[in-house]
Coordinates of C-alpha atoms and ligand atoms in Angstrom, one line a residue:
X1 CA 14.8 10.3 1.9
X2 CA 17.1 9.5 4.9
X3 CA 16.1 6.2 6.5
X4 CA 14.9 6.4 10.0
X5 CA 17.1 5.3 13.0
X6 CA 15.6 2.4 14.9
X7 CA 15.6 2.4 18.7
X8 CA 14.2 -1.0 19.8
X9 CA 14.3 -2.8 23.1
X10 CA 12.5 -3.0 26.4
X11 CA 12.2 0.4 28.0
X12 CA 13.1 2.2 24.8
X13 CA 10.1 4.6 25.3
X14 CA 11.7 5.9 28.4
X15 CA 15.1 6.7 26.8
X16 CA 14.2 9.9 25.0
X17 CA 17.7 11.2 25.7
X18 CA 19.0 8.8 23.1
X19 CA 16.3 8.9 20.4
X20 CA 15.5 12.6 20.6
X21 CA 19.1 13.7 20.2
X22 CA 19.4 16.4 17.6
X23 CA 15.7 16.3 16.8
X24 CA 14.6 19.9 17.7
X25 CA 16.9 22.8 17.6
X26 CA 14.4 25.0 19.5
X27 CA 14.1 22.4 22.2
X28 CA 10.3 22.2 21.6
X29 CA 8.3 19.1 20.7
X30 CA 4.7 18.2 20.2
X31 CA 3.9 14.9 21.9
X32 CA 0.8 13.4 20.2
X33 CA -1.1 10.4 21.4
X34 CA -4.7 9.2 22.2
X35 CA -6.3 8.9 25.6
X36 CA -5.8 5.1 26.0
X37 CA -2.2 5.1 25.1
X38 CA -1.6 8.2 27.0
X39 CA -2.9 6.6 30.2
X40 CA -0.5 3.7 29.7
X41 CA 2.7 5.3 28.5
X42 CA 2.2 9.1 28.1
X43 CA 3.5 10.3 31.5
X44 CA 6.7 8.2 31.1
X45 CA 7.5 9.5 27.6
X46 CA 6.7 13.1 28.6
X47 CA 9.0 12.8 31.6
X48 CA 11.7 11.3 29.5
X49 CA 11.4 14.1 26.9
X50 CA 11.6 16.7 29.7
X51 CA 14.5 14.9 31.2
X52 CA 16.2 15.3 27.8
X53 CA 15.8 19.0 28.1
X54 CA 12.8 19.4 25.8
X55 CA 9.7 21.5 26.3
X56 CA 6.6 19.4 25.5
X57 CA 3.3 20.5 23.9
X58 CA 0.9 17.6 24.6
X59 CA -2.0 16.9 22.2
X60 CA -4.4 14.0 22.3
X61 CA -6.2 12.7 19.2
X62 CA -9.4 10.6 19.3
X63 CA -8.7 6.8 19.4
X64 CA -8.7 4.8 16.2
X65 CA -9.6 5.8 12.7
X66 CA -11.5 8.9 13.9
X67 CA -8.0 10.5 14.3
X68 CA -7.4 10.3 10.6
X69 CA -9.4 13.3 9.5
X70 CA -8.8 16.8 8.2
X71 CA -10.5 18.2 11.3
X72 CA -8.3 16.3 13.7
X73 CA -5.1 17.2 11.8
X74 CA -6.2 20.8 11.7
X75 CA -6.8 20.7 15.5
X76 CA -3.4 19.3 16.0
X77 CA -1.7 21.8 13.7
X78 CA -3.5 24.7 15.4
X79 CA -2.5 23.4 18.8
X80 CA 1.1 23.2 17.7
X81 CA 1.0 26.8 16.5
X82 CA -0.6 28.0 19.7
X83 CA 2.0 26.0 21.7
X84 CA 4.7 28.1 20.1
X85 CA 6.1 25.5 17.8
X86 CA 7.8 26.7 14.7
X87 CA 10.0 25.2 12.0
X88 CA 12.8 24.4 14.4
X89 CA 10.4 22.2 16.5
X90 CA 9.7 18.5 16.1
X91 CA 6.8 16.0 16.8
X92 CA 6.7 12.7 18.6
X93 CA 3.8 10.4 17.7
X94 CA 3.1 7.8 20.4
X95 CA 0.4 5.2 19.6
X96 CA -1.1 2.9 17.1
X97 CA -1.2 3.2 13.4
X98 CA -3.9 5.9 13.4
X99 CA -1.9 8.2 15.7
X100 CA 1.4 7.7 13.7
X101 CA -0.5 8.1 10.4
X102 CA -2.3 11.3 11.4
X103 CA 0.4 12.9 13.5
X104 CA 3.1 12.0 10.9
X105 CA 1.0 13.7 8.3
X106 CA 0.7 16.8 10.6
X107 CA 4.5 16.7 10.8
X108 CA 4.8 16.5 7.0
X109 CA 2.6 19.6 6.4
X110 CA 3.3 21.8 9.5
X111 CA 5.1 24.9 8.1
X112 CA 5.9 22.6 5.1
X113 CA 7.4 19.9 7.3
X114 CA 9.2 19.3 10.6
X115 CA 11.1 16.3 11.8
X116 CA 9.2 13.6 13.8
X117 CA 9.6 10.5 15.7
X118 CA 7.3 7.5 15.3
X119 CA 6.8 5.5 18.5
X120 CA 4.4 2.7 17.6
X121 CA 2.8 1.0 20.6
X122 CA 1.0 -1.7 18.7
X123 CA 2.3 -4.8 17.0
X124 CA 1.0 -3.7 13.7
X125 CA 2.7 -0.3 14.2
X126 CA 6.0 -1.9 15.2
X127 CA 6.2 -4.3 12.2
X128 CA 4.6 -2.2 9.5
X129 CA 2.7 1.1 9.8
X130 CA 5.0 2.9 12.2
X131 CA 8.0 2.4 9.8
X132 CA 8.7 3.7 6.3
X133 CA 7.2 7.2 6.4
X134 CA 3.8 6.7 4.9
X135 CA 1.6 9.2 6.7
X136 CA -2.0 10.2 5.9
X137 CA -5.7 10.5 6.6
X138 CA -8.9 9.0 5.3
X139 CA -11.0 10.7 2.7
X140 CA -14.7 10.4 1.8
X141 CA -15.0 7.3 3.9
X142 CA -12.1 5.5 2.3
X143 CA -8.7 4.6 3.7
X144 CA -5.5 6.7 3.4
X145 CA -6.5 8.6 0.3
X146 CA -4.7 11.8 1.3
X147 CA -1.2 11.8 2.7
X148 CA 2.5 12.3 2.3
X149 CA 5.7 10.3 2.4
X150 CA 7.6 11.8 5.4
X151 CA 10.2 9.5 6.9
X152 CA 10.5 9.8 10.7
X153 CA 13.9 10.7 12.0
X154 CA 13.7 7.9 14.4
X155 CA 11.4 4.9 15.2
X156 CA 11.1 3.8 18.8
X157 CA 9.8 0.3 19.3
X158 CA 9.4 -0.8 22.9
X159 CA 8.2 -4.5 23.3
X160 CA 7.0 -3.6 26.8
X161 CA 4.2 -1.7 25.1
X162 CA 2.9 -4.9 23.5
X163 CA 2.2 -6.4 26.9
X164 CA -0.9 -4.3 27.4
X165 CA -2.3 -4.8 23.9
X166 CA -6.0 -5.6 23.7
X167 CA -6.7 -9.0 22.2
X168 CA -8.1 -7.6 18.9
X169 CA -5.1 -5.4 18.4
X170 CA -2.8 -8.4 18.8
X171 CA -4.8 -10.4 16.2
X172 CA -4.6 -7.3 13.9
X173 CA -0.9 -7.2 14.2
X174 CA -0.6 -10.9 13.6
X175 CA -2.7 -10.6 10.5
X176 CA -0.3 -8.0 9.1
X177 CA 2.6 -10.2 10.0
X178 CA 1.1 -13.2 8.2
X179 CA 1.1 -11.0 5.1
X180 CA 4.9 -10.8 5.2
X181 CA 5.0 -14.6 5.5
X182 CA 2.8 -15.2 2.5
X183 CA 4.3 -12.4 0.4
X184 CA 8.0 -12.8 1.0
X185 CA 9.0 -15.3 3.7
X186 CA 7.6 -18.9 3.7
X187 CA 9.8 -19.7 6.8
X188 CA 8.0 -16.8 8.7
X189 CA 4.7 -18.2 7.6
X190 CA 5.6 -21.7 8.8
X191 CA 6.9 -20.3 12.1
X192 CA 3.7 -18.4 12.7
X193 CA 1.5 -21.4 11.9
X194 CA 3.5 -23.6 14.2
X195 CA 3.5 -21.2 17.1
X196 CA 0.1 -19.7 16.5
X197 CA -1.4 -20.4 20.0
X198 CA 1.6 -18.8 21.7
X199 CA 1.4 -15.8 19.4
X200 CA -2.4 -15.4 20.0
X201 CA -1.8 -15.4 23.8
X202 CA 1.0 -12.8 23.4
X203 CA 4.0 -15.0 24.4
X204 CA 6.9 -12.5 24.4
X205 CA 9.5 -14.7 22.7
X206 CA 7.6 -15.6 19.5
X207 CA 6.0 -12.2 19.5
X208 CA 9.4 -10.4 19.5
X209 CA 10.6 -12.8 16.8
X210 CA 7.7 -12.0 14.5
X211 CA 7.9 -8.3 15.1
X212 CA 11.7 -8.4 14.4
X213 CA 11.2 -10.3 11.1
X214 CA 8.3 -8.3 9.9
X215 CA 10.1 -5.0 10.6
X216 CA 13.2 -6.3 8.8
X217 CA 11.1 -7.0 5.7
X218 CA 9.5 -3.6 5.9
X219 CA 12.9 -1.9 6.2
X220 CA 14.4 -3.9 3.3
X221 CA 11.5 -3.2 0.9
X222 CA 11.3 0.5 1.8
X223 CA 15.0 0.8 1.2
X224 CA 14.5 -0.6 -2.3
X225 CA 11.5 1.6 -3.1
X226 CA 10.9 4.4 -0.6
X227 CA 8.2 6.2 -2.5
X228 CA 6.5 3.2 -4.0
X229 CA 7.5 4.1 -7.6
X230 CA 9.5 0.9 -8.5
X231 CA 7.0 -1.8 -7.8
X232 CA 8.7 -3.4 -4.7
X233 CA 6.8 -1.4 -2.1
X234 CA 3.4 -2.1 -3.7
X235 CA 3.9 -5.8 -2.7
X236 CA 3.5 -4.8 0.9
X237 CA -0.2 -4.4 0.0
X238 CA -1.0 -8.1 -0.3
X239 CA -4.5 -8.4 1.1
X240 CA -5.0 -4.7 1.2
X241 CA -7.1 -4.0 -1.9
X242 CA -10.1 -5.9 -0.7
X243 CA -9.0 -5.3 2.9
X244 CA -9.3 -1.5 2.6
X245 CA -12.6 -1.9 0.8
X246 CA -13.9 -4.0 3.7
X247 CA -12.8 -1.5 6.2
X248 CA -14.6 1.2 4.3
X249 CA -17.7 -0.9 3.8
X250 CA -17.9 -1.9 7.4
X251 CA -17.6 1.8 8.4
X252 CA -14.1 3.0 9.2
X253 CA -13.0 1.8 12.6
X254 CA -15.4 -1.1 12.8
X255 CA -12.7 -3.5 11.7
X256 CA -9.1 -3.3 12.7
X257 CA -6.8 -2.9 9.8
X258 CA -5.0 -6.3 10.2
X259 CA -8.4 -8.0 10.6
X260 CA -9.5 -6.7 7.3
X261 CA -6.2 -7.7 5.8
X262 CA -6.8 -11.3 6.8
X263 CA -10.1 -11.2 4.8
X264 CA -8.4 -9.4 2.0
X265 CA -5.6 -12.1 1.8
X266 CA -8.3 -14.8 1.6
X267 CA -9.8 -13.1 -1.4
X268 CA -6.3 -12.5 -2.9
X269 CA -5.5 -16.2 -2.5
X270 CA -8.5 -17.1 -4.6
X271 CA -7.5 -14.6 -7.3
X272 CA -3.9 -15.9 -7.2
X273 CA -5.1 -19.3 -8.2
X274 CA -7.1 -17.9 -11.1
X275 CA -4.7 -15.3 -12.3
X276 CA -1.2 -15.9 -11.1
X277 CA -0.7 -19.6 -11.1
X278 CA -0.7 -20.3 -7.4
X279 CA -1.4 -24.0 -6.9
X280 CA -4.9 -24.8 -5.6
X281 CA -3.3 -26.9 -2.8
X282 CA -1.2 -24.1 -1.5
X283 CA -4.1 -21.7 -1.6
X284 CA -6.4 -24.1 0.2
X285 CA -3.8 -24.8 2.9
X286 CA -3.2 -21.1 3.5
X287 CA -6.9 -20.2 3.3
X288 CA -7.8 -22.9 5.9
X289 CA -5.3 -21.4 8.3
X290 CA -6.6 -17.8 7.7
X291 CA -10.2 -19.0 8.1
X292 CA -9.3 -20.0 11.7
X293 CA -7.8 -16.6 12.6
X294 CA -10.4 -15.0 15.0
X295 CA -11.6 -12.1 12.8
X296 CA -15.3 -12.1 12.8
X297 CA -17.2 -10.0 10.3
X298 CA -20.2 -8.6 12.0
X299 CA -22.0 -7.7 8.8
X300 CA -21.5 -9.3 5.5
X301 CA -21.0 -6.3 3.0
X302 CA -22.5 -6.4 -0.4
X303 CA -19.8 -7.6 -2.8
X304 CA -20.8 -4.9 -5.4
X305 CA -20.1 -2.3 -2.7
X306 CA -16.7 -3.8 -2.1
X307 CA -15.9 -3.7 -5.9
X308 CA -16.9 0.0 -5.9
X309 CA -14.5 0.7 -3.1
X310 CA -11.7 -1.3 -4.9
X311 CA -12.1 1.2 -7.8
X312 CA -10.8 3.9 -5.4
X313 CA -7.6 1.9 -4.6
X314 CA -4.4 3.8 -5.0
X315 CA -2.8 1.0 -7.1
X316 CA -5.5 1.4 -9.8
X317 CA -4.0 2.4 -13.2
X318 CA -5.8 3.4 -16.4
X319 CA -9.1 2.4 -14.8
X320 CA -7.9 -1.1 -14.0
X321 CA -7.9 -2.4 -10.4
X322 CA -4.6 -4.0 -9.6
X323 CA -4.0 -6.7 -6.9
X324 CA -1.0 -8.1 -5.3
X325 CA -1.2 -11.9 -6.1
X326 CA 1.0 -14.9 -5.3
X327 CA 2.7 -17.1 -7.8
X328 CA 3.7 -19.3 -4.9
X329 CA 3.9 -18.8 -1.1
X330 CA 6.6 -16.2 -0.7
X331 CA 6.5 -15.0 -4.4
X332 CA 4.3 -12.0 -5.0
X333 CA 3.5 -10.0 -8.1
X334 CA 1.2 -7.0 -8.9
X335 CA -1.3 -7.4 -11.8
X336 CA -4.6 -6.0 -13.1
X337 CA -7.6 -8.1 -12.2
X338 CA -10.9 -8.0 -14.1
X339 CA -13.8 -6.7 -12.1
X340 CA -15.8 -9.9 -12.7
X341 CA -13.1 -11.9 -11.0
X342 CA -13.0 -9.6 -8.0
X343 CA -16.8 -9.8 -7.7
X344 CA -16.7 -13.6 -7.9
X345 CA -13.9 -13.9 -5.3
X346 CA -15.8 -11.6 -2.9
X347 CA -19.0 -13.5 -3.4
X348 CA -17.4 -16.8 -2.7
X349 CA -15.6 -15.5 0.3
X350 CA -18.6 -13.8 1.9
X351 CA -21.2 -16.5 1.0
Ligands
LIG1 N1 1.9 -0.6 4.7 C1 2.4 -0.6 3.3 C2 3.5 0.4 3.1 O1 4.0 1.0 4.0 O2 4.0 0.5 2.0

């Protein structure tokens, strides 16, 4: 899979002439977004695409996880067909992780695949979900159980888009960024802890630094293991096994992805002490910090329900649930974890 070209910088969304070059030989593109993101950035991107000589078929998906369904993807595919798009067309996904996941998936399957551009407008999208070509939808109430690897031709990351991010979205992005710190990069973790108040208030300097470092990790790991077959890419799922289970148990969309990942990382820290040799002192220090991240859990889910959700996790092998655990801060491994331990960690966390 060819790696995506990255177009980053203030005003990047308005420079379609650069990032859409060579994208669509028919000159036709689907521009896919949701209503909120459209209000903020849609007209500018559409103008920019038209300015680059492209004919635009606009399609809006519902906001949030609701977009990641067969029905919505079918609606989009049908609109693309009705709009005269064929194999020589392309798609531009403008929005948060739900839009890039669902629209990227539509690009992967439309007439067996057309090129696409990922233009993530959230912090989480710019440092993780908008890069690396994982696309997909939810299935039977669980996250991302159907999908395809389909690398975008280009990723467009405009820091200006982060200025209008709702507070919960910002926390969600920071949660995913903390993952990179704990899993690979102790210096990033320390930087985030030290500048947490500025990051929470959206200060552009530290925010840009965190996005840049998170995206660099993502790029590096995906280059090593593009299709998650070699073990490296799995490590990006620290906090995700229980995190995805929590998202499902809360009802998809009730929790932001990065919020759930914060809870999931707290469970994984406990399991890391028990199973991977993480020192209790390191786990306690990290857990204390994560406990202060503003990610309220409106309803405490039944830990047995979480365990049942974990059994659906994509990393499970031979009936065993596998977690990403830490040997030390910045040193991650994947290993099977007995169900009794998962239940105990979930009970302790949610008590
Ligand atoms: N967000 C995990 C991955 O892209 O592999």
